[in-house]
């Protein structure tokens, strides 16, 4: 059970109601993260607006998921790992072995995506204070300074969701349960 109210369209504060309804419509169910964020309409708006901005970066959808799954795993957010696993496997059709490696923060066979994942880990663990060598390795893999900052953007989006879920102890929706990682914190 969530420690914070899990709002529905009907119970959400007026300022969040339209956003909650849109999320329910887009997903076919209401992700519990949205129900939690509805407690603070500005947080919900930030999540949705920054998510849309993140979707316009020069990183590919698969690259953005590398950042999201890496961050969710490192931040011990079972909800986000489940949600991004489903998106990666079903919508983006990313290889299962790639997604599983991300969920375990293991090396990835694709050298460019591996460099992105390692850089994401460094950004998170070092709070952005990556070494010159880590930045050079990211660039050597074919990434740009713009994309280095886009990784920071993706991490910031993930941090909002991951920390909100940890605070609330957001339960994983039944629709996402098949994609949960039993090794991460999940709330019943």
Coordinates of C-alpha atoms in Angstrom, one line a residue:
X1 CA 0.0 0.0 0.0
X2 CA 1.3 3.4 -0.9
X3 CA 2.3 5.8 1.9
X4 CA 0.9 8.7 -0.2
X5 CA -2.6 8.8 -1.7
X6 CA -2.9 7.0 -5.0
X7 CA -5.3 9.3 -6.8
X8 CA -7.7 8.4 -9.5
X9 CA -9.2 10.7 -12.1
X10 CA -12.1 11.3 -9.7
X11 CA -10.1 11.9 -6.6
X12 CA -7.2 13.9 -8.1
X13 CA -6.9 17.6 -7.2
X14 CA -8.6 19.7 -9.8
X15 CA -5.3 21.1 -11.0
X16 CA -4.1 17.5 -11.8
X17 CA -7.3 15.9 -13.0
X18 CA -6.8 16.6 -16.7
X19 CA -3.3 15.3 -16.7
X20 CA -4.3 12.2 -14.7
X21 CA -7.1 11.5 -17.2
X22 CA -4.8 11.9 -20.2
X23 CA -2.3 9.5 -18.6
X24 CA -5.0 6.9 -18.0
X25 CA -6.2 7.3 -21.6
X26 CA -2.7 7.0 -23.1
X27 CA -1.7 3.9 -21.1
X28 CA -5.0 2.1 -21.0
X29 CA -4.7 2.0 -17.2
X30 CA -3.6 4.6 -14.6
X31 CA 0.0 4.0 -13.6
X32 CA 0.3 4.3 -9.9
X33 CA 3.2 6.8 -10.3
X34 CA 0.7 9.2 -11.9
X35 CA -1.7 8.7 -9.0
X36 CA 1.1 9.5 -6.6
X37 CA 2.4 12.6 -8.5
X38 CA -1.2 13.9 -8.6
X39 CA -0.8 14.8 -4.9
X40 CA 1.4 17.7 -6.1
X41 CA 0.0 18.9 -9.4
X42 CA 3.2 20.8 -10.1
X43 CA 5.2 17.6 -9.7
X44 CA 2.9 15.8 -12.1
X45 CA 3.2 18.6 -14.6
X46 CA 7.0 18.6 -14.3
X47 CA 7.1 14.9 -14.9
X48 CA 5.0 15.1 -18.0
X49 CA 6.6 18.2 -19.4
X50 CA 10.1 17.1 -18.8
X51 CA 9.2 13.7 -20.1
X52 CA 8.0 15.2 -23.3
X53 CA 11.2 17.3 -23.6
X54 CA 13.3 14.2 -22.9
X55 CA 11.5 12.6 -25.8
X56 CA 12.7 15.3 -28.1
X57 CA 16.4 14.9 -27.4
X58 CA 18.9 13.7 -30.0
X59 CA 19.2 10.4 -28.1
X60 CA 17.2 7.6 -29.8
X61 CA 14.3 6.1 -27.9
X62 CA 16.4 3.0 -27.1
X63 CA 19.2 5.2 -25.8
X64 CA 16.8 7.1 -23.6
X65 CA 15.6 3.8 -22.2
X66 CA 19.2 2.8 -21.4
X67 CA 19.4 6.0 -19.3
X68 CA 16.0 5.4 -17.6
X69 CA 16.5 1.7 -16.8
X70 CA 20.1 2.4 -15.5
X71 CA 18.9 5.2 -13.3
X72 CA 15.9 3.2 -12.0
X73 CA 18.0 0.2 -11.2
X74 CA 20.7 2.3 -9.4
X75 CA 18.0 4.2 -7.5
X76 CA 16.3 0.9 -6.5
X77 CA 13.0 1.9 -8.1
X78 CA 11.2 -1.3 -8.8
X79 CA 8.2 0.5 -10.3
X80 CA 10.2 2.4 -12.9
X81 CA 12.3 -0.6 -13.8
X82 CA 9.0 -2.5 -14.5
X83 CA 7.5 0.3 -16.5
X84 CA 10.6 1.0 -18.6
X85 CA 11.2 -2.8 -19.1
X86 CA 7.7 -3.1 -20.5
X87 CA 8.2 -0.1 -22.7
X88 CA 11.6 -1.3 -23.9
X89 CA 10.5 -4.8 -24.7
X90 CA 7.0 -4.2 -26.1
X91 CA 6.9 -0.8 -27.7
X92 CA 10.6 -0.4 -28.7
X93 CA 11.2 -4.1 -29.3
X94 CA 14.7 -3.8 -27.7
X95 CA 16.4 -7.2 -27.4
X96 CA 15.6 -9.0 -24.1
X97 CA 19.3 -9.7 -23.4
X98 CA 20.0 -5.9 -23.6
X99 CA 17.2 -5.0 -21.3
X100 CA 18.2 -7.7 -18.8
X101 CA 21.8 -6.5 -18.8
X102 CA 20.5 -3.0 -18.1
X103 CA 18.4 -4.3 -15.2
X104 CA 21.5 -5.9 -13.7
X105 CA 23.8 -3.0 -14.6
X106 CA 26.0 -5.3 -16.5
X107 CA 28.1 -4.8 -19.7
X108 CA 26.1 -4.5 -22.9
X109 CA 27.2 -6.2 -26.1
X110 CA 26.6 -3.1 -28.2
X111 CA 29.8 -0.9 -27.6
X112 CA 28.0 2.4 -28.1
X113 CA 25.1 1.6 -25.8
X114 CA 27.5 0.1 -23.3
X115 CA 29.4 3.4 -23.3
X116 CA 26.1 5.3 -22.7
X117 CA 25.2 2.9 -19.9
X118 CA 28.6 3.3 -18.2
X119 CA 28.4 7.1 -18.6
X120 CA 25.0 7.1 -17.1
X121 CA 26.3 5.1 -14.1
X122 CA 29.1 7.6 -13.7
X123 CA 26.8 10.6 -13.9
X124 CA 24.5 9.1 -11.2
X125 CA 27.2 7.8 -8.9
X126 CA 29.4 10.8 -9.1
X127 CA 26.6 13.3 -9.1
X128 CA 27.8 14.6 -12.5
X129 CA 31.4 14.9 -11.5
X130 CA 32.7 12.4 -14.1
X131 CA 36.4 12.2 -14.8
X132 CA 38.0 13.5 -18.0
X133 CA 38.6 9.8 -19.0
X134 CA 34.9 9.0 -18.5
X135 CA 33.8 11.9 -20.6
X136 CA 36.4 11.1 -23.2
X137 CA 35.2 7.4 -23.4
X138 CA 31.6 8.7 -23.9
X139 CA 32.8 11.0 -26.7
X140 CA 34.9 8.2 -28.3
X141 CA 31.8 6.0 -28.5
X142 CA 30.3 8.7 -30.9
X143 CA 28.4 10.8 -28.4
X144 CA 28.5 14.6 -28.3
X145 CA 28.6 17.2 -25.6
X146 CA 24.9 17.8 -26.3
X147 CA 24.2 14.2 -25.5
X148 CA 26.2 14.3 -22.4
X149 CA 23.8 16.9 -21.1
X150 CA 20.9 15.0 -22.4
X151 CA 22.0 12.1 -20.2
X152 CA 21.8 14.5 -17.3
X153 CA 18.3 15.5 -18.4
X154 CA 17.3 11.8 -18.5
X155 CA 18.8 11.2 -15.1
X156 CA 16.9 14.2 -13.7
X157 CA 13.6 12.9 -15.0
X158 CA 14.3 9.5 -13.6
X159 CA 15.3 10.9 -10.3
X160 CA 11.9 12.7 -9.9
X161 CA 10.1 9.4 -10.6
X162 CA 12.4 7.1 -8.7
X163 CA 12.5 9.3 -5.6
X164 CA 8.7 9.9 -5.7
X165 CA 8.1 6.2 -5.8
X166 CA 10.5 5.5 -3.0
X167 CA 8.9 8.2 -0.8
X168 CA 5.4 6.9 -1.6
X169 CA 6.3 3.2 -1.7
X170 CA 4.3 3.1 -4.9
X171 CA 3.0 -0.4 -5.6
X172 CA 3.6 -1.8 -9.0
X173 CA 0.4 -1.9 -11.1
X174 CA -0.8 -5.4 -12.1
X175 CA -0.2 -4.5 -15.7
X176 CA 3.5 -4.0 -14.9
X177 CA 4.0 -6.9 -12.5
X178 CA 5.2 -9.3 -15.2
X179 CA 8.1 -6.9 -15.8
X180 CA 9.1 -6.4 -12.2
X181 CA 12.7 -7.2 -11.1
X182 CA 12.4 -9.2 -7.9
X183 CA 15.9 -8.1 -6.8
X184 CA 14.7 -4.4 -6.4
X185 CA 12.5 -2.8 -3.9
X186 CA 8.8 -3.2 -4.7
X187 CA 5.9 -2.3 -2.6
X188 CA 2.8 -4.4 -2.1

